[in-house]
Each structure stands twice: as C-alpha cells, then as structure tokens.
C-alpha cells in the first residue's frame, strides 16, 4: 500500500510530459536523427573524417541564413554550402602545398564567419542561437519534413551502397583496382555527411552535431570488431541518448542538444572503461594475466590498441 | 586449366611521375613484365618502386608516359578484373572491423551486382582461396588478430578470389617468417605455372634468384631488366644500390651466387 503511494507520484512525474504533443513529436524527431547520425557515424569514424564533419557543420551557417532570407527551405541552403565547403576543401588541397587539416581549418572558419556576418546584416527571423545549439522542442512542421527528407535520403543511399562505402573506407586502393569509381564514392560519402548534418541541425545544432557524428560510431568501435555489431551498438546508444536526452531536457528545463550529448558522452565513457575487449579495464586485465594461452600456434596475437 | 588463361604482359612506356612538391619520383621508366613470369622489382628505398607500382595499378596518374596491361589501358584492365594488388602491411588499417572472410570477399565485389550480394559461386571461390593459402581456420578472425605471415596470406587470398591474371605484390615478405615465405613462394610459382603474371617489389635480394624469372632494377629510372641470372650482375647491383656500403653489398651478392 505504502509502496504504491510512493510509486505513484514518480509514475506521474514519468508520464506527465508525455501528454504534450510537441514533446512526443520532438522525441520522435530526435530518435530519427539519432538513427541517421549513428549509421553514418560508423563510416565517418572508420574513414577518419571527424574533422570533415565539423567543417561541414560550421560551413552550413551562411546557407541557412540565405535560405531564410530568400524564403527557400533551409535544408537546400544548408546542403549547398555544406557540400560546397567540401568541394572547396578538395580544390584548395589539390592546388596548394598545404596539409589537409590546415585547409579544412581555413575553409570552414571562412564559411562560418561569412554566416555570422550575414546573420547580423540580413533581416530575417533566423535565431543564431537556434542554429548553433538546435531547438528540437520548438521545431516547426516544415522543419520536420525537411529533416525527414534529408535523413531518409541518407539512410537509403547508405543502405544501397553500404558495402562499397565500407570498402572505400577500408581500402580505397583495392576499390580502384577492381574498377570501382572511388571519386564517386568519395562524393557520395561527403554528400550523405552533409545531408546528415542538415538533418541534425534542428536537433543538436551545428556545434554539437559533430558529437552525434563521432561518438556513437566510436562507442560501437570500442565494443566490437565486427562492422555489423558496431553498427548496432552505435544505433542503440545514439537513439537511446536522443530519446532520453530530449525527454529529460524538458523535465529539467535544460538545453536539449546539450542533454543528448551529455548522455551520449556518458555512454562513451562507460564503453571506454568497461568494453569487453578494448576497454581500459579489459586491457589492464590482459596485461596482468599475461599472454593468452588459448591462442593456437605460437604466433602470439598482440592486441595492444593504441 | 592453364590453357584457359591467356597470359598478359605489363608494358610501361616512358613513365615519369612528379609529385606535388616538384620532386621527380620516377623518370622515363620503360620496362616490360613478360607474360607468365614472376618478375622482381628491385631498388633501394626511395628509388620509386612504390611509385611505379602505383602507376601500374592506376592509383596515380603519371605526368608522362603510359601503362598497358595485355594491351588494355589500366582502367579497362581494372574493369575486367585483370589486376589484383596485395598491399604493403603498413598501407592497411589493421584495426578495421572486418574479418578475414570479409576481406577475401572484397576480391569478388567487381563480379557482383550493385548491391554486392555474394552468390554461391562467390562464396565457393572465397573458401577455395582461403584454403589455398591455408587460412580457412582463421576466416572469422578480425584482421588485426593475425600474425604478419597470416596477414599477407589473407590479402593474397583476396587476390586469388579476384581471379586477376596479373598480380602485384608490394614487399610481400617483410615481417614474414621463413616458413611462411617459403609457402608463399611455392604458391606464387604455382600461380605462375597456371599462367598468371606476377610482379613483386622486394628488398630481399637473397631469395630473388631462387624463384624470380626476371628482374627489373630500378633507381629513379630503369637501370637494367631481363632474365634474373643475366640482370643480377655485380655491376648492375652496384649501379642500383650505389649508395650502399660495399661490404654489405658484397655479402648479399655472394649469398645469391651460392644460391644460384
């Protein structure tokens, strides 16, 4: 009896926000964005394109501002500038002797700065704060549609080209040697990366979207050394963080994007410490217990991941 | 079986490669890899071996000259799955979450439809290739969990699964124990007898004369080429490895003579 009384207010606290339609909607949208980001995240982390993701996310700002000013869908402006930045990066890199990280740094800050100048000059109802940090609780019907379209295209492209893209990440030389067009794959991966960022813009904002593009894949990478499993761990951790983060951000009245990334990062820390094979604890344990006696032949397998 | 395989040559005609930093990596290289032979590509570090390999494989575009594979352009040869490549160990990300089986299956992608769904034939050829290099029992291992020799065998299996008639191996014997090296050499000789054309870049001067029919000596440009016993002269080696201390060169030279 007593227990029920104690339990009831908690239950009430738990379900009370779920009667608000805007919150349910926000949870669905962020779960979808979490799914899209998680899938792409596996490819981006394996390819080593985290910095490229960061660059694209910053470079979309002028596109968003111009799109609002011209009254066209924000997704089109954002994609154009995000993808344009990657083309600019590729061009500058091939025409100069600069290293890639320098080129990326120059191009994306240039785009971002242009965005800042535009947003303060062009009269529009763009809230810079919302671009930077996302605003999924206040997302409009139109923005949801754009998010769904951008995300769905990404998922379909990856579903159809997943093996080629994985081969491209793993061994582009072999891809070329068997006659696949690596240039096409390069731009395919860049386009879906830009599309994913467009989809995640409203949820996480451009500052935090990089976390959603890097952390889930990294969690999967630490937990498994099979791509399929990695993908699942990535999706579960990402969707869970998005749903829980959106829900809790309402409760505690805190930034939604911030809450999502805090949870995601917490999951990462747990994986980093406790992963069965590549976790810090497991590595410590292996070091102490010496070489693995199960290993057939004497060619000892060293799994000293750095 | 050998009769069904038409033998293909590799012809390199006046190839020069200049990198972005204006360094000339390869100058006017002209050589031929005879069809159905094992040919060694020999030269010191920085002599342009990798550059020549990459030009032949089409990974980089020479600033001058052209490469032909059995009369086809490189691109056409690749589309027809004529060329297989076994990369150097340090070109591979060994932490990548793929198994040995996955890697060998990648050799079959060029034959599959757009979705790359393996057919029964693809699976059978993958298993046969794994069997041939003795890697069947390691097929489910993640590639980083293999020894140096097993890693090489896994990628050799991928080349077999691809059924390329021309196989290029970049430094295949580094980090490989003597027993595995012997096994790989036997396999390469079998492949040659079946009609494959094999090009190997190597530092391992001692073993070349035991199994390479032809040798190409390279240092920025082609210095000598032809049958191994004719090419592998003291003068040619001194010309190629000019910068090396003479003592070590003599030792190498003597040991190869004993082998021959």
Coordinates of C-alpha atoms in Angstrom, one line a residue:
Chain A
X1 CA 0.0 0.0 0.0
X2 CA 2.7 2.3 1.1
X3 CA 4.7 1.5 -1.9
X4 CA 2.0 2.4 -4.3
X5 CA 1.7 5.9 -2.8
X6 CA 5.4 6.3 -3.1
X7 CA 5.4 4.9 -6.6
X8 CA 2.5 6.9 -7.9
X9 CA 4.0 10.4 -7.9
X10 CA 7.1 9.0 -9.5
X11 CA 4.9 7.4 -12.2
X12 CA 3.1 10.6 -12.6
X13 CA 6.3 12.5 -12.9
X14 CA 7.4 10.0 -15.5
X15 CA 4.4 10.1 -17.8
X16 CA 3.2 13.7 -17.2
X17 CA 5.3 15.3 -20.0
X18 CA 4.2 12.6 -22.5
X19 CA 0.7 14.2 -22.8
X20 CA 2.3 17.1 -24.6
X21 CA 2.2 16.6 -28.3
X22 CA 5.1 18.9 -29.0
X23 CA 7.3 16.8 -26.7
X24 CA 6.3 13.5 -28.3
X25 CA 7.0 15.0 -31.7
X26 CA 10.4 16.2 -30.5
X27 CA 11.3 12.8 -29.2
X28 CA 10.3 11.1 -32.5
X29 CA 12.3 13.6 -34.5
X30 CA 15.4 13.3 -32.3
X31 CA 15.2 9.5 -32.3
X32 CA 15.2 9.6 -36.1
X33 CA 18.1 12.0 -36.2
X34 CA 19.9 9.7 -33.7
X35 CA 19.4 6.8 -36.0
X36 CA 20.7 8.6 -39.1
X37 CA 23.7 10.0 -37.3
X38 CA 24.5 6.6 -35.8
X39 CA 24.6 4.8 -39.1
X40 CA 26.7 7.5 -40.8
X41 CA 28.9 7.7 -37.7
X42 CA 30.3 4.2 -38.2
X43 CA 31.6 5.2 -41.7
X44 CA 32.9 8.6 -40.6
X45 CA 34.9 7.3 -37.7
X46 CA 36.3 4.5 -39.7
X47 CA 37.2 6.8 -42.6
X48 CA 38.7 9.3 -40.1
X49 CA 36.6 12.2 -41.3
X50 CA 35.5 13.6 -38.0
X51 CA 37.2 16.9 -38.8
X52 CA 35.4 17.0 -42.1
X53 CA 32.1 16.6 -40.3
X54 CA 33.0 19.5 -38.0
X55 CA 33.9 21.6 -41.1
X56 CA 30.7 20.9 -42.9
X57 CA 28.5 21.6 -39.9
X58 CA 30.1 25.1 -39.5
X59 CA 30.0 25.8 -43.2
X60 CA 26.2 25.4 -43.4
X61 CA 25.6 28.6 -41.5
X62 CA 25.6 31.1 -44.4
X63 CA 23.4 28.7 -46.3
X64 CA 20.8 28.6 -43.6
X65 CA 20.7 32.4 -43.3
X66 CA 20.5 32.9 -47.1
X67 CA 17.8 30.3 -47.3
X68 CA 15.6 32.1 -44.8
X69 CA 16.3 35.4 -46.5
X70 CA 15.4 34.0 -49.9
X71 CA 12.5 32.1 -48.4
X72 CA 13.5 28.7 -49.7
X73 CA 13.8 25.6 -47.5
X74 CA 16.7 25.8 -45.1
X75 CA 17.8 22.3 -46.0
X76 CA 18.6 23.4 -49.5
X77 CA 20.8 26.3 -48.4
X78 CA 22.5 24.3 -45.8
X79 CA 23.3 21.4 -48.1
X80 CA 24.6 23.6 -50.8
X81 CA 27.0 25.4 -48.5
X82 CA 28.0 22.3 -46.6
X83 CA 28.7 20.3 -49.7
X84 CA 30.3 23.4 -51.3
X85 CA 32.7 23.7 -48.4
X86 CA 33.9 20.1 -49.0
X87 CA 34.4 20.8 -52.7
X88 CA 36.3 24.0 -51.8
X89 CA 38.5 22.0 -49.3
X90 CA 39.3 19.4 -52.0
X91 CA 40.1 22.1 -54.5
X92 CA 42.4 24.1 -52.3
X93 CA 44.2 21.0 -51.1
X94 CA 44.9 19.8 -54.7
X95 CA 46.1 23.2 -55.8
X96 CA 48.4 24.2 -52.9
X97 CA 51.0 22.5 -50.9
X98 CA 49.1 22.9 -47.7
X99 CA 48.2 20.0 -45.4
X100 CA 44.6 18.9 -45.2
X101 CA 43.9 20.0 -41.6
X102 CA 45.1 23.5 -42.4
X103 CA 42.9 23.7 -45.5
X104 CA 39.9 22.4 -43.5
X105 CA 40.5 25.0 -40.8
X106 CA 40.8 27.8 -43.2
X107 CA 37.7 27.0 -45.3
X108 CA 35.2 26.1 -42.6
X109 CA 36.0 29.1 -40.4
X110 CA 35.8 31.3 -43.5
X111 CA 32.3 30.0 -44.3
X112 CA 31.2 30.2 -40.7
X113 CA 32.4 33.8 -40.4
X114 CA 30.5 34.7 -43.6
X115 CA 27.5 33.2 -41.9
X116 CA 27.9 35.4 -38.8
X117 CA 28.3 38.5 -40.9
X118 CA 25.2 37.6 -42.9
X119 CA 23.1 36.8 -39.9
X120 CA 23.8 40.1 -38.3
X121 CA 23.2 42.1 -41.6
X122 CA 20.4 40.4 -43.5
X123 CA 17.0 41.0 -41.9
X124 CA 15.5 37.6 -41.2
X125 CA 13.9 35.7 -38.4
X126 CA 16.8 33.4 -38.0
X127 CA 17.8 32.9 -34.4
X128 CA 21.5 32.4 -34.3
X129 CA 21.2 30.6 -31.0
X130 CA 18.9 28.0 -32.6
X131 CA 21.3 27.4 -35.4
X132 CA 24.2 27.0 -33.1
X133 CA 22.5 24.8 -30.4
X134 CA 19.4 23.4 -32.0
X135 CA 15.8 23.8 -31.0
X136 CA 14.0 20.5 -31.3
X137 CA 11.3 21.3 -28.8
X138 CA 10.2 24.2 -30.9
X139 CA 10.6 22.5 -34.2
X140 CA 8.1 23.5 -36.9
X141 CA 6.2 21.2 -39.1
X142 CA 8.1 22.4 -42.1
X143 CA 11.4 21.8 -40.5
X144 CA 10.4 18.3 -39.5
X145 CA 9.6 17.5 -43.1
X146 CA 13.0 18.7 -44.3
X147 CA 14.7 16.7 -41.5
X148 CA 12.8 13.6 -42.5
X149 CA 13.7 14.0 -46.2
X150 CA 17.4 14.7 -45.6
X151 CA 17.6 11.8 -43.2
X152 CA 15.7 9.3 -45.4
X153 CA 17.8 10.0 -48.4
X154 CA 20.9 9.4 -46.3
X155 CA 19.6 6.1 -45.0
X156 CA 18.5 4.9 -48.4
X157 CA 21.9 5.8 -50.0
X158 CA 23.8 4.1 -47.3
X159 CA 21.6 1.0 -47.4
X160 CA 22.1 0.6 -51.1
X161 CA 25.9 1.4 -51.2
X162 CA 26.9 0.2 -47.7
X163 CA 29.4 -2.5 -49.0
X164 CA 31.1 -0.2 -51.4
X165 CA 31.3 2.6 -48.9
X166 CA 32.8 0.3 -46.3
X167 CA 35.3 -0.9 -48.9
X168 CA 36.1 2.7 -49.7
X169 CA 36.8 3.4 -46.0
X170 CA 38.9 0.3 -45.6
X171 CA 40.9 0.0 -48.8
X172 CA 40.3 2.7 -51.5
X173 CA 43.2 1.3 -53.5
X174 CA 41.6 -2.1 -53.8
X175 CA 38.3 -0.4 -54.7
X176 CA 40.2 1.3 -57.5
X177 CA 42.0 -1.9 -58.5
X178 CA 38.7 -3.7 -59.1
X179 CA 37.4 -0.9 -61.3
X180 CA 35.1 0.9 -58.8
X181 CA 34.8 4.6 -59.2
X182 CA 36.4 5.9 -55.9
X183 CA 35.7 9.6 -56.9
X184 CA 32.0 8.8 -56.9
X185 CA 32.2 7.1 -53.6
X186 CA 34.2 10.0 -52.1
X187 CA 31.5 12.5 -53.1
X188 CA 28.7 10.1 -52.2
X189 CA 30.0 9.8 -48.6
X190 CA 30.5 13.6 -48.5
X191 CA 27.0 14.3 -49.7
X192 CA 25.4 12.0 -47.2
X193 CA 27.6 13.5 -44.5
X194 CA 26.3 17.0 -45.5
X195 CA 22.7 15.7 -45.6
X196 CA 23.0 14.1 -42.1
X197 CA 24.3 17.4 -40.7
X198 CA 21.3 19.2 -42.3
X199 CA 19.0 16.6 -40.7
X200 CA 20.6 17.0 -37.3
X201 CA 20.7 20.8 -37.4
X202 CA 17.4 21.4 -35.7
X203 CA 18.1 18.8 -33.0
X204 CA 21.6 19.2 -31.9
X205 CA 22.7 22.4 -33.6
X206 CA 25.9 22.9 -35.5
X207 CA 28.2 23.0 -32.5
X208 CA 27.1 19.6 -31.1
X209 CA 26.2 17.7 -34.3
X210 CA 29.8 16.6 -34.5
X211 CA 29.3 14.7 -31.3
X212 CA 26.4 12.8 -32.7
X213 CA 28.5 12.0 -35.8
X214 CA 31.6 10.8 -33.9
X215 CA 30.6 9.4 -30.6
X216 CA 28.1 6.6 -31.5
X217 CA 30.5 5.1 -34.0
X218 CA 33.3 5.3 -31.5
X219 CA 31.2 3.5 -28.9
X220 CA 30.5 0.8 -31.4
X221 CA 34.1 0.6 -32.4
X222 CA 35.2 0.1 -28.8
X223 CA 32.6 -2.6 -28.2
X224 CA 33.1 -4.7 -31.2
X225 CA 35.4 -5.6 -34.1
X226 CA 32.6 -6.6 -36.5
X227 CA 31.1 -3.9 -38.5
X228 CA 27.5 -5.2 -38.2
X229 CA 27.8 -5.3 -34.4
X230 CA 29.5 -1.9 -34.3
X231 CA 26.5 -0.5 -36.3
X232 CA 24.0 -1.9 -33.8
X233 CA 25.8 -0.6 -30.7
X234 CA 26.1 2.7 -32.4
X235 CA 22.4 2.9 -33.3
X236 CA 21.2 1.8 -29.8
X237 CA 23.5 4.2 -27.9
X238 CA 22.6 7.1 -30.2
X239 CA 18.8 6.6 -30.3
X240 CA 18.7 6.0 -26.6
X241 CA 20.6 9.2 -25.9
X242 CA 18.4 11.2 -28.2
X243 CA 15.1 9.9 -26.7
X244 CA 16.3 10.2 -23.1
X245 CA 18.0 13.5 -23.7
X246 CA 15.0 15.1 -25.2
X247 CA 12.7 13.8 -22.5
X248 CA 15.0 14.8 -19.7
X249 CA 15.7 18.2 -21.1
X250 CA 12.1 19.1 -20.8
X251 CA 12.0 17.9 -17.2
X252 CA 15.0 19.7 -16.1
X253 CA 14.4 22.6 -18.4
X254 CA 17.9 22.4 -19.9
X255 CA 19.3 22.6 -23.4
X256 CA 18.1 19.6 -25.4
X257 CA 21.1 19.2 -27.6
X258 CA 23.3 19.6 -24.5
X259 CA 21.4 16.9 -22.6
X260 CA 21.6 14.4 -25.5
X261 CA 25.3 14.9 -25.9
X262 CA 25.9 14.6 -22.1
X263 CA 24.2 11.2 -22.1
X264 CA 25.9 10.1 -25.2
X265 CA 29.3 11.1 -23.8
X266 CA 28.5 9.3 -20.6
X267 CA 27.8 6.1 -22.6
X268 CA 31.1 6.6 -24.3
X269 CA 33.0 6.8 -21.1
X270 CA 31.3 3.7 -19.8
X271 CA 32.2 1.9 -23.0
X272 CA 35.8 3.2 -22.9
X273 CA 36.3 1.8 -19.4
X274 CA 34.2 -1.3 -19.5
X275 CA 34.3 -2.6 -23.1
X276 CA 34.8 -6.4 -23.0
X277 CA 37.9 -6.4 -25.3
X278 CA 39.1 -2.9 -26.0
X279 CA 38.1 -1.3 -22.7
X280 CA 40.6 0.1 -20.3
X281 CA 39.8 -2.5 -17.6
X282 CA 40.0 -5.4 -20.1
X283 CA 43.3 -4.2 -21.3
X284 CA 44.6 -3.9 -17.8
X285 CA 43.4 -7.3 -17.0
X286 CA 45.1 -8.8 -20.1
X287 CA 48.3 -7.2 -19.2
X288 CA 48.3 -8.8 -15.8
X289 CA 47.2 -12.2 -16.8
X290 CA 49.9 -12.4 -19.4
X291 CA 49.6 -13.8 -22.9
X292 CA 46.5 -15.7 -24.0
X293 CA 47.2 -19.5 -23.7
X294 CA 44.2 -20.3 -25.9
X295 CA 45.9 -19.0 -29.0
X296 CA 46.8 -21.8 -31.4
X297 CA 50.2 -21.7 -33.0
X298 CA 52.9 -19.7 -31.3
X299 CA 52.3 -16.6 -33.4
X300 CA 51.1 -14.6 -30.5
X301 CA 48.4 -12.1 -31.3
X302 CA 49.1 -8.7 -29.9
X303 CA 46.0 -6.6 -29.4
X304 CA 47.7 -3.6 -27.9
X305 CA 45.4 -1.0 -29.3
X306 CA 46.8 2.5 -29.0
Chain B
X1 CA 43.2 -25.0 -66.6
X2 CA 46.4 -23.3 -67.6
X3 CA 45.3 -23.3 -71.2
X4 CA 42.2 -21.3 -70.4
X5 CA 44.2 -18.4 -69.0
X6 CA 45.6 -16.0 -71.6
X7 CA 48.9 -14.6 -70.4
X8 CA 49.1 -10.9 -70.1
X9 CA 52.1 -8.7 -70.1
X10 CA 52.6 -5.3 -68.4
X11 CA 54.3 -2.7 -70.5
X12 CA 55.5 0.5 -69.0
X13 CA 56.4 3.1 -71.6
X14 CA 58.3 6.2 -70.8
X15 CA 56.6 6.8 -67.5
X16 CA 57.6 9.9 -65.4
X17 CA 56.0 10.9 -62.1
X18 CA 56.4 14.2 -60.4
X19 CA 54.7 14.8 -57.1
X20 CA 53.1 18.0 -55.9
X21 CA 56.3 19.2 -54.2
X22 CA 58.0 19.1 -57.6
X23 CA 60.1 16.0 -56.6
X24 CA 60.7 13.8 -59.6
X25 CA 60.0 10.3 -58.3
X26 CA 60.3 8.4 -61.5
X27 CA 62.0 9.4 -64.7
X28 CA 61.2 8.0 -68.1
X29 CA 60.8 4.4 -66.9
X30 CA 60.4 1.9 -69.7
X31 CA 60.1 -1.8 -69.0
X32 CA 58.2 -4.9 -69.7
X33 CA 57.0 -7.6 -67.4
X34 CA 56.9 -10.7 -69.6
X35 CA 53.6 -12.6 -69.5
X36 CA 53.5 -15.7 -67.3
X37 CA 56.6 -14.9 -65.3
X38 CA 57.5 -13.9 -61.8
X39 CA 59.3 -10.6 -62.1
X40 CA 61.1 -8.9 -59.3
X41 CA 61.2 -5.1 -59.0
X42 CA 64.4 -4.3 -57.1
X43 CA 65.8 -1.0 -55.9
X44 CA 66.8 0.8 -52.7
X45 CA 64.3 2.8 -50.5
X46 CA 63.1 5.9 -52.3
X47 CA 64.0 4.5 -55.7
X48 CA 60.5 4.8 -57.0
X49 CA 59.4 1.2 -56.6
X50 CA 56.1 2.2 -54.9
X51 CA 55.6 5.0 -57.4
X52 CA 56.0 2.6 -60.3
X53 CA 53.6 0.1 -58.6
X54 CA 51.0 2.8 -58.1
X55 CA 51.4 3.9 -61.7
X56 CA 50.9 0.4 -63.0
X57 CA 47.8 -0.1 -60.7
X58 CA 46.4 3.3 -61.7
X59 CA 46.5 4.7 -58.2
X60 CA 48.3 7.7 -59.5
X61 CA 48.4 9.3 -62.9
X62 CA 51.8 9.6 -64.4
X63 CA 52.8 13.0 -65.7
X64 CA 54.1 11.4 -68.8
X65 CA 54.1 8.0 -70.5
X66 CA 51.6 5.2 -70.4
X67 CA 51.0 1.8 -68.9
X68 CA 49.3 -1.1 -70.8
X69 CA 48.1 -4.4 -69.3
X70 CA 47.9 -7.1 -72.0
X71 CA 47.3 -4.3 -74.5
X72 CA 44.5 -2.7 -72.4
X73 CA 44.6 0.6 -70.6
X74 CA 44.9 0.3 -66.9
X75 CA 41.3 1.4 -66.4
X76 CA 39.9 -1.1 -68.8
X77 CA 42.0 -3.9 -67.3
X78 CA 40.7 -3.0 -63.8
X79 CA 37.1 -3.1 -65.0
X80 CA 37.7 -6.6 -66.4
X81 CA 39.2 -7.7 -63.1
X82 CA 42.5 -8.4 -64.7
X83 CA 44.7 -6.9 -62.0
X84 CA 45.0 -7.8 -58.3
X85 CA 47.0 -6.0 -55.7
X86 CA 48.5 -7.2 -52.5
X87 CA 49.3 -4.1 -50.4
X88 CA 52.2 -3.4 -48.1
X89 CA 51.4 -4.2 -44.5
X90 CA 51.6 -0.5 -43.4
X91 CA 49.0 0.5 -46.0
X92 CA 46.3 -1.4 -44.2
X93 CA 44.3 -0.3 -41.1
X94 CA 44.6 -3.5 -39.1
X95 CA 42.1 -2.2 -36.5
X96 CA 39.3 -2.0 -39.1
X97 CA 36.3 -4.1 -38.0
X98 CA 36.4 -6.7 -40.8
X99 CA 37.1 -10.4 -40.7
X100 CA 39.5 -12.4 -42.9
X101 CA 36.5 -13.8 -44.7
X102 CA 35.1 -10.2 -45.3
X103 CA 38.4 -9.1 -46.8
X104 CA 38.7 -12.0 -49.2
X105 CA 35.1 -11.5 -50.2
X106 CA 36.0 -7.9 -51.2
X107 CA 38.0 -9.5 -54.0
X108 CA 34.7 -10.6 -55.5
X109 CA 32.9 -7.2 -55.4
X110 CA 33.8 -6.5 -59.0
X111 CA 31.8 -9.5 -60.2
X112 CA 28.7 -8.8 -58.1
X113 CA 25.6 -6.7 -58.8
X114 CA 25.3 -3.2 -57.5
X115 CA 24.2 -4.3 -54.0
X116 CA 27.2 -6.6 -53.8
X117 CA 25.2 -9.6 -52.6
X118 CA 27.5 -12.7 -52.9
X119 CA 26.4 -15.6 -55.0
X120 CA 27.1 -19.3 -54.2
X121 CA 30.0 -19.1 -56.7
X122 CA 31.5 -16.1 -54.8
X123 CA 31.3 -17.9 -51.5
X124 CA 32.9 -21.0 -53.0
X125 CA 35.7 -19.1 -54.6
X126 CA 36.4 -17.3 -51.3
X127 CA 36.6 -20.6 -49.5
X128 CA 38.8 -22.1 -52.1
X129 CA 41.1 -19.1 -52.0
X130 CA 41.3 -19.3 -48.2
X131 CA 42.1 -23.0 -48.5
X132 CA 44.8 -22.4 -51.0
X133 CA 46.7 -20.1 -48.6
X134 CA 45.9 -22.2 -45.6
X135 CA 43.7 -19.6 -43.8
X136 CA 40.4 -21.4 -43.6
X137 CA 40.5 -21.8 -39.9
X138 CA 41.3 -18.1 -39.3
X139 CA 38.5 -16.9 -41.6
X140 CA 36.4 -15.4 -38.7
X141 CA 39.2 -13.6 -37.1
X142 CA 39.4 -9.8 -37.2
X143 CA 42.3 -9.0 -39.4
X144 CA 44.4 -7.3 -36.6
X145 CA 44.4 -10.6 -34.7
X146 CA 46.7 -12.3 -37.3
X147 CA 50.4 -12.7 -37.3
X148 CA 52.5 -11.0 -40.0
X149 CA 52.5 -14.0 -42.3
X150 CA 48.8 -14.7 -41.8
X151 CA 48.0 -11.1 -42.8
X152 CA 49.9 -11.5 -46.0
X153 CA 48.2 -14.7 -46.8
X154 CA 44.8 -13.2 -46.2
X155 CA 45.4 -10.5 -48.7
X156 CA 46.9 -13.0 -51.1
X157 CA 43.7 -14.9 -50.8
X158 CA 41.8 -11.8 -51.8
X159 CA 43.9 -11.5 -54.9
X160 CA 43.2 -15.2 -55.7
X161 CA 39.4 -14.7 -55.1
X162 CA 39.5 -11.8 -57.6
X163 CA 41.0 -14.2 -60.2
X164 CA 43.2 -11.4 -61.5
X165 CA 45.6 -12.6 -64.2
X166 CA 48.1 -10.0 -63.2
X167 CA 49.1 -9.9 -59.6
X168 CA 51.2 -7.2 -58.0
X169 CA 52.7 -7.7 -54.5
X170 CA 54.3 -4.8 -52.7
X171 CA 57.0 -6.0 -50.3
X172 CA 55.2 -9.3 -49.6
X173 CA 58.0 -10.8 -47.4
X174 CA 58.5 -8.1 -44.8
X175 CA 57.5 -9.2 -41.4
X176 CA 57.0 -12.8 -42.6
X177 CA 58.8 -15.8 -41.1
X178 CA 60.9 -18.1 -43.2
X179 CA 58.4 -20.9 -43.3
X180 CA 55.5 -18.6 -44.5
X181 CA 57.8 -17.1 -47.0
X182 CA 58.7 -20.5 -48.4
X183 CA 55.0 -21.4 -48.6
X184 CA 54.1 -18.1 -50.3
X185 CA 56.9 -18.6 -52.9
X186 CA 55.7 -22.1 -53.7
X187 CA 52.2 -20.7 -54.2
X188 CA 53.4 -17.9 -56.4
X189 CA 55.3 -20.4 -58.6
X190 CA 52.1 -22.5 -58.9
X191 CA 50.2 -19.4 -59.9
X192 CA 52.9 -18.6 -62.5
X193 CA 52.6 -22.1 -63.9
X194 CA 48.9 -21.6 -64.2
X195 CA 49.6 -18.6 -66.4
X196 CA 49.5 -15.6 -64.0
X197 CA 51.9 -12.7 -64.5
X198 CA 53.3 -11.7 -61.1
X199 CA 55.3 -8.6 -60.2
X200 CA 56.9 -8.4 -56.8
X201 CA 58.7 -5.4 -55.3
X202 CA 61.2 -6.6 -52.7
X203 CA 64.3 -5.8 -50.6
X204 CA 65.1 -9.4 -50.2
X205 CA 67.9 -9.9 -52.7
X206 CA 68.9 -13.3 -51.4
X207 CA 65.7 -15.1 -52.4
X208 CA 65.1 -13.4 -55.7
X209 CA 67.3 -15.8 -57.8
X210 CA 65.5 -18.8 -56.3
X211 CA 62.1 -18.0 -57.8
X212 CA 62.0 -14.8 -59.9
X213 CA 62.4 -15.5 -63.6
X214 CA 63.0 -11.9 -64.5
X215 CA 64.4 -8.9 -62.6
X216 CA 63.9 -5.2 -63.1
X217 CA 66.5 -2.9 -61.3
X218 CA 65.2 0.5 -60.5
X219 CA 66.6 3.7 -59.1
X220 CA 64.6 6.6 -60.3
X221 CA 64.7 5.1 -63.7
X222 CA 65.0 1.6 -65.1
X223 CA 68.7 0.6 -64.8
X224 CA 68.5 -3.0 -66.1
X225 CA 66.0 -5.6 -66.9
X226 CA 65.9 -9.2 -68.2
X227 CA 66.3 -12.7 -67.0
X228 CA 67.4 -12.8 -63.4
X229 CA 70.6 -14.6 -64.0
X230 CA 71.6 -12.1 -66.6
X231 CA 70.4 -9.0 -64.8
X232 CA 71.7 -9.9 -61.4
X233 CA 75.3 -9.0 -62.0
X234 CA 77.6 -7.3 -59.6
X235 CA 77.9 -4.2 -61.8
X236 CA 74.2 -3.8 -62.1
X237 CA 73.6 -4.1 -58.4
X238 CA 76.4 -1.6 -57.7
X239 CA 74.7 0.7 -60.1
X240 CA 71.4 0.3 -58.4
X241 CA 72.5 0.4 -54.8
X242 CA 75.4 2.8 -55.4
X243 CA 74.9 4.5 -52.1
X244 CA 75.2 1.3 -50.0
X245 CA 78.4 0.3 -48.2
X246 CA 80.2 -2.1 -50.5
X247 CA 80.8 -4.6 -47.8
X248 CA 77.2 -5.5 -47.2
X249 CA 76.6 -5.4 -51.0
X250 CA 79.3 -8.0 -51.5
X251 CA 77.8 -10.2 -48.9
X252 CA 74.5 -10.1 -50.5
X253 CA 76.0 -10.7 -53.8
X254 CA 78.0 -13.7 -52.7
X255 CA 75.0 -15.3 -51.0
X256 CA 72.9 -15.1 -54.1
X257 CA 75.6 -16.6 -56.1
X258 CA 75.8 -19.6 -53.7
X259 CA 72.0 -20.0 -54.1
X260 CA 72.2 -19.9 -57.8

